[in-house]
Amino acid sequence: MIKENLEKYQIIEDCPVRNVLDRIGDKWSILVISILGELGTLRFNEINSIIGNISQKMLTVTLKTLEADGLVSRKIYPQVPPRVEYTLTELGNSLLPSIATLTQWALKNMSTIKASRERYFKSLSVK
Amino acid sequence: MIKENLEKYQIIEDCPVRNVLDRIGDKWSILVISILGELGTLRFNEINSIIGNISQKMLTVTLKTLEADGLVSRKIYPQVPPRVEYTLTELGNSLLPSIATLTQWALKNMSTIKASRERYFKSLSVK
DNA sequence: CAGTATCCCCTCCGATACTG
DNA sequence: CAGTATCGGAGGGGATACTG
């Protein structure tokens, strides 16, 4: 019963969930995707302002990774000062429903989880 | 247009996606949830064997976190040697569809993303 | 404006050894 | 069997300063 399932999970290298989570499971990717998904095309500093507390470095890294993965497209206007616009690609857009599903679940169960954690740690301190 | 969206995203502390991603966005949580979701109730070492390349420490930490969040329940049989069984709670089960959605997307788009990355890095080395 | 380049901390995670 | 305890490396991410 277990042995039959070994190979299914053991080959982590090509695990699809790992593959996607390694990319969007970081601190900022999903937030950036959500913002672009909702607001359309945005410039670097617009995204920066909307998020508010992201460092310039991490926004750069996040956008570069998303661009490399083909989730975000980057358009440069050759002018001074430069203007760079970011938009979700079709692939990026296709990820929105999955994120929405996750968001729904999170919104619905946040308080339950929070309560569970508090109960759990309280029970630990008693022991 | 941007200003109205500021508060929606800027308060990261209570951002639901952050909240859920901070928990299941780690290296092993989703895998453990998937395995328990598919195989039902399992003992510590059974999960360990199925995954294969997880360290004992990380399996412990992962299961403890999932238990604290109320996603996994832990049942101890007071015997020697000990027997401990892990099962998804109702809350844990309710997360399965979201994970499935994400998995579907990952499976469907893995190759596209991989190709995109290769193209991207190849174009970098040219410059 | 849209980034780079550094420095550095801190957490995640693995390896290893030990225990009730 | 099902953990705990400890150490240490890798890298994610922030702060700051600089640039075309």
mmCIF file of C-alpha atoms in Angstrom, chain A:
data_model
loop_
_atom_site.group_PDB
_atom_site.id
_atom_site.type_symbol
_atom_site.label_atom_id
_atom_site.label_comp_id
_atom_site.label_asym_id
_atom_site.label_seq_id
_atom_site.Cartn_x
_atom_site.Cartn_y
_atom_site.Cartn_z
ATOM 1 C CA MET A 1 0.000 0.000 0.000
ATOM 2 C CA ILE A 2 2.803 2.338 0.785
ATOM 3 C CA LYS A 3 5.372 0.898 -1.546
ATOM 4 C CA GLU A 4 3.263 1.609 -4.581
ATOM 5 C CA ASN A 5 3.258 5.275 -3.680
ATOM 6 C CA LEU A 6 6.943 5.589 -3.148
ATOM 7 C CA GLU A 7 8.014 6.588 -6.601
ATOM 8 C CA LYS A 8 5.138 8.980 -6.960
ATOM 9 C CA TYR A 9 6.430 11.256 -4.247
ATOM 10 C CA GLN A 10 10.058 10.340 -3.914
ATOM 11 C CA ILE A 11 11.222 11.909 -7.127
ATOM 12 C CA ILE A 12 11.145 15.375 -5.728
ATOM 13 C CA GLU A 13 13.334 16.868 -8.450
ATOM 14 C CA ASP A 14 10.561 16.857 -10.993
ATOM 15 C CA CYS A 15 7.723 17.331 -8.540
ATOM 16 C CA PRO A 16 5.451 19.887 -10.175
ATOM 17 C CA VAL A 17 4.343 21.464 -6.924
ATOM 18 C CA ARG A 18 7.926 21.942 -5.800
ATOM 19 C CA ASN A 19 8.667 23.447 -9.138
ATOM 20 C CA VAL A 20 5.962 26.034 -8.898
ATOM 21 C CA LEU A 21 6.325 26.664 -5.195
ATOM 22 C CA ASP A 22 10.013 27.283 -5.537
ATOM 23 C CA ARG A 23 9.124 30.180 -7.785
ATOM 24 C CA ILE A 24 6.005 31.764 -6.324
ATOM 25 C CA GLY A 25 6.485 30.570 -2.749
ATOM 26 C CA ASP A 26 8.894 33.371 -1.971
ATOM 27 C CA LYS A 27 8.013 36.491 -0.088
ATOM 28 C CA TRP A 28 6.806 38.769 -2.876
ATOM 29 C CA SER A 29 5.919 36.918 -6.097
ATOM 30 C CA ILE A 30 2.273 36.223 -5.406
ATOM 31 C CA LEU A 31 1.695 39.742 -4.174
ATOM 32 C CA VAL A 32 3.254 41.229 -7.300
ATOM 33 C CA ILE A 33 1.252 38.891 -9.538
ATOM 34 C CA SER A 34 -1.956 39.780 -7.720
ATOM 35 C CA ILE A 35 -1.308 43.496 -8.056
ATOM 36 C CA LEU A 36 -0.463 43.259 -11.745
ATOM 37 C CA GLY A 37 -3.466 41.003 -12.246
ATOM 38 C CA GLU A 38 -5.749 43.556 -10.747
ATOM 39 C CA LEU A 39 -4.279 46.815 -11.955
ATOM 40 C CA GLY A 40 -2.950 45.771 -15.356
ATOM 41 C CA THR A 41 0.193 47.508 -16.530
ATOM 42 C CA LEU A 42 2.390 49.243 -13.990
ATOM 43 C CA ARG A 43 5.762 50.924 -13.810
ATOM 44 C CA PHE A 44 8.504 49.838 -11.453
ATOM 45 C CA ASN A 45 7.970 52.619 -8.951
ATOM 46 C CA GLU A 46 4.219 52.228 -9.073
ATOM 47 C CA ILE A 47 4.481 48.640 -7.907
ATOM 48 C CA ASN A 48 7.002 49.798 -5.361
ATOM 49 C CA SER A 49 4.594 52.414 -3.976
ATOM 50 C CA ILE A 50 1.639 50.056 -3.903
ATOM 51 C CA ILE A 51 3.473 47.423 -1.920
ATOM 52 C CA GLY A 52 5.113 50.049 0.228
ATOM 53 C CA ASN A 53 7.446 47.947 2.313
ATOM 54 C CA ILE A 54 9.397 46.012 -0.276
ATOM 55 C CA SER A 55 13.062 46.810 -0.798
ATOM 56 C CA GLN A 56 14.160 47.959 -4.212
ATOM 57 C CA LYS A 57 16.444 44.981 -4.472
ATOM 58 C CA MET A 58 13.730 42.445 -3.804
ATOM 59 C CA LEU A 59 11.315 44.063 -6.225
ATOM 60 C CA THR A 60 14.009 43.873 -8.884
ATOM 61 C CA VAL A 61 14.784 40.261 -8.100
ATOM 62 C CA THR A 62 11.121 39.289 -7.969
ATOM 63 C CA LEU A 63 10.288 40.956 -11.272
ATOM 64 C CA LYS A 64 13.356 39.482 -12.956
ATOM 65 C CA THR A 65 12.426 35.981 -11.802
ATOM 66 C CA LEU A 66 8.834 36.400 -12.931
ATOM 67 C CA GLU A 67 10.081 37.695 -16.263
ATOM 68 C CA ALA A 68 12.475 34.771 -16.651
ATOM 69 C CA ASP A 69 9.648 32.355 -15.888
ATOM 70 C CA GLY A 70 7.504 34.031 -18.495
ATOM 71 C CA LEU A 71 4.863 35.196 -16.057
ATOM 72 C CA VAL A 72 5.534 38.893 -16.470
ATOM 73 C CA SER A 73 6.551 40.865 -19.542
ATOM 74 C CA ARG A 74 8.810 43.880 -19.368
ATOM 75 C CA LYS A 75 8.592 46.757 -21.777
ATOM 76 C CA ILE A 76 11.275 49.418 -21.885
ATOM 77 C CA TYR A 77 10.683 52.854 -23.341
ATOM 78 C CA PRO A 78 14.041 54.201 -24.481
ATOM 79 C CA GLN A 79 13.854 57.643 -22.962
ATOM 80 C CA VAL A 80 15.479 59.652 -20.193
ATOM 81 C CA PRO A 81 14.510 59.177 -17.482
ATOM 82 C CA PRO A 82 13.696 55.574 -18.395
ATOM 83 C CA ARG A 83 10.203 54.176 -18.307
ATOM 84 C CA VAL A 84 9.685 50.476 -17.762
ATOM 85 C CA GLU A 85 6.297 48.851 -17.683
ATOM 86 C CA TYR A 86 5.346 45.476 -16.332
ATOM 87 C CA THR A 87 2.340 43.418 -17.343
ATOM 88 C CA LEU A 88 1.224 39.872 -16.723
ATOM 89 C CA THR A 89 1.696 37.582 -19.682
ATOM 90 C CA GLU A 90 -0.988 35.134 -20.682
ATOM 91 C CA LEU A 91 0.816 32.538 -18.606
ATOM 92 C CA GLY A 92 0.857 34.923 -15.667
ATOM 93 C CA ASN A 93 -2.831 35.585 -16.065
ATOM 94 C CA SER A 94 -3.562 31.880 -16.130
ATOM 95 C CA LEU A 95 -2.132 31.637 -12.639
ATOM 96 C CA LEU A 96 -4.608 34.131 -11.194
ATOM 97 C CA PRO A 97 -7.442 31.642 -10.596
ATOM 98 C CA SER A 98 -5.152 29.359 -8.610
ATOM 99 C CA ILE A 99 -4.026 32.268 -6.498
ATOM 100 C CA ALA A 100 -7.625 33.356 -6.063
ATOM 101 C CA THR A 101 -8.557 29.885 -4.812
ATOM 102 C CA LEU A 102 -5.751 30.014 -2.307
ATOM 103 C CA THR A 103 -6.728 33.515 -1.238
ATOM 104 C CA GLN A 104 -10.330 32.461 -0.703
ATOM 105 C CA TRP A 105 -9.225 29.611 1.490
ATOM 106 C CA ALA A 106 -6.859 31.849 3.393
ATOM 107 C CA LEU A 107 -9.486 34.520 4.013
ATOM 108 C CA LYS A 108 -12.002 31.966 5.131
ATOM 109 C CA ASN A 109 -9.709 30.096 7.510
ATOM 110 C CA MET A 110 -7.259 32.699 8.782
ATOM 111 C CA SER A 111 -9.028 33.208 12.064
ATOM 112 C CA THR A 112 -9.472 29.485 12.662
ATOM 113 C CA ILE A 113 -5.777 28.885 12.121
ATOM 114 C CA LYS A 114 -4.810 31.785 14.314
ATOM 115 C CA ALA A 115 -7.021 30.494 17.093
ATOM 116 C CA SER A 116 -5.639 26.997 16.664
ATOM 117 C CA ARG A 117 -2.089 28.238 17.006
ATOM 118 C CA GLU A 118 -2.872 30.163 20.169
ATOM 119 C CA ARG A 119 -4.589 27.172 21.686
ATOM 120 C CA TYR A 120 -1.655 24.964 20.742
ATOM 121 C CA PHE A 121 1.004 27.163 22.285
ATOM 122 C CA LYS A 122 -1.083 27.756 25.356
ATOM 123 C CA SER A 123 -1.364 23.996 25.861
ATOM 124 C CA LEU A 124 2.407 23.722 25.529
ATOM 125 C CA SER A 125 3.139 26.267 28.226
ATOM 126 C CA VAL A 126 0.880 24.416 30.633
ATOM 127 C CA LYS A 127 2.883 21.234 30.395
#
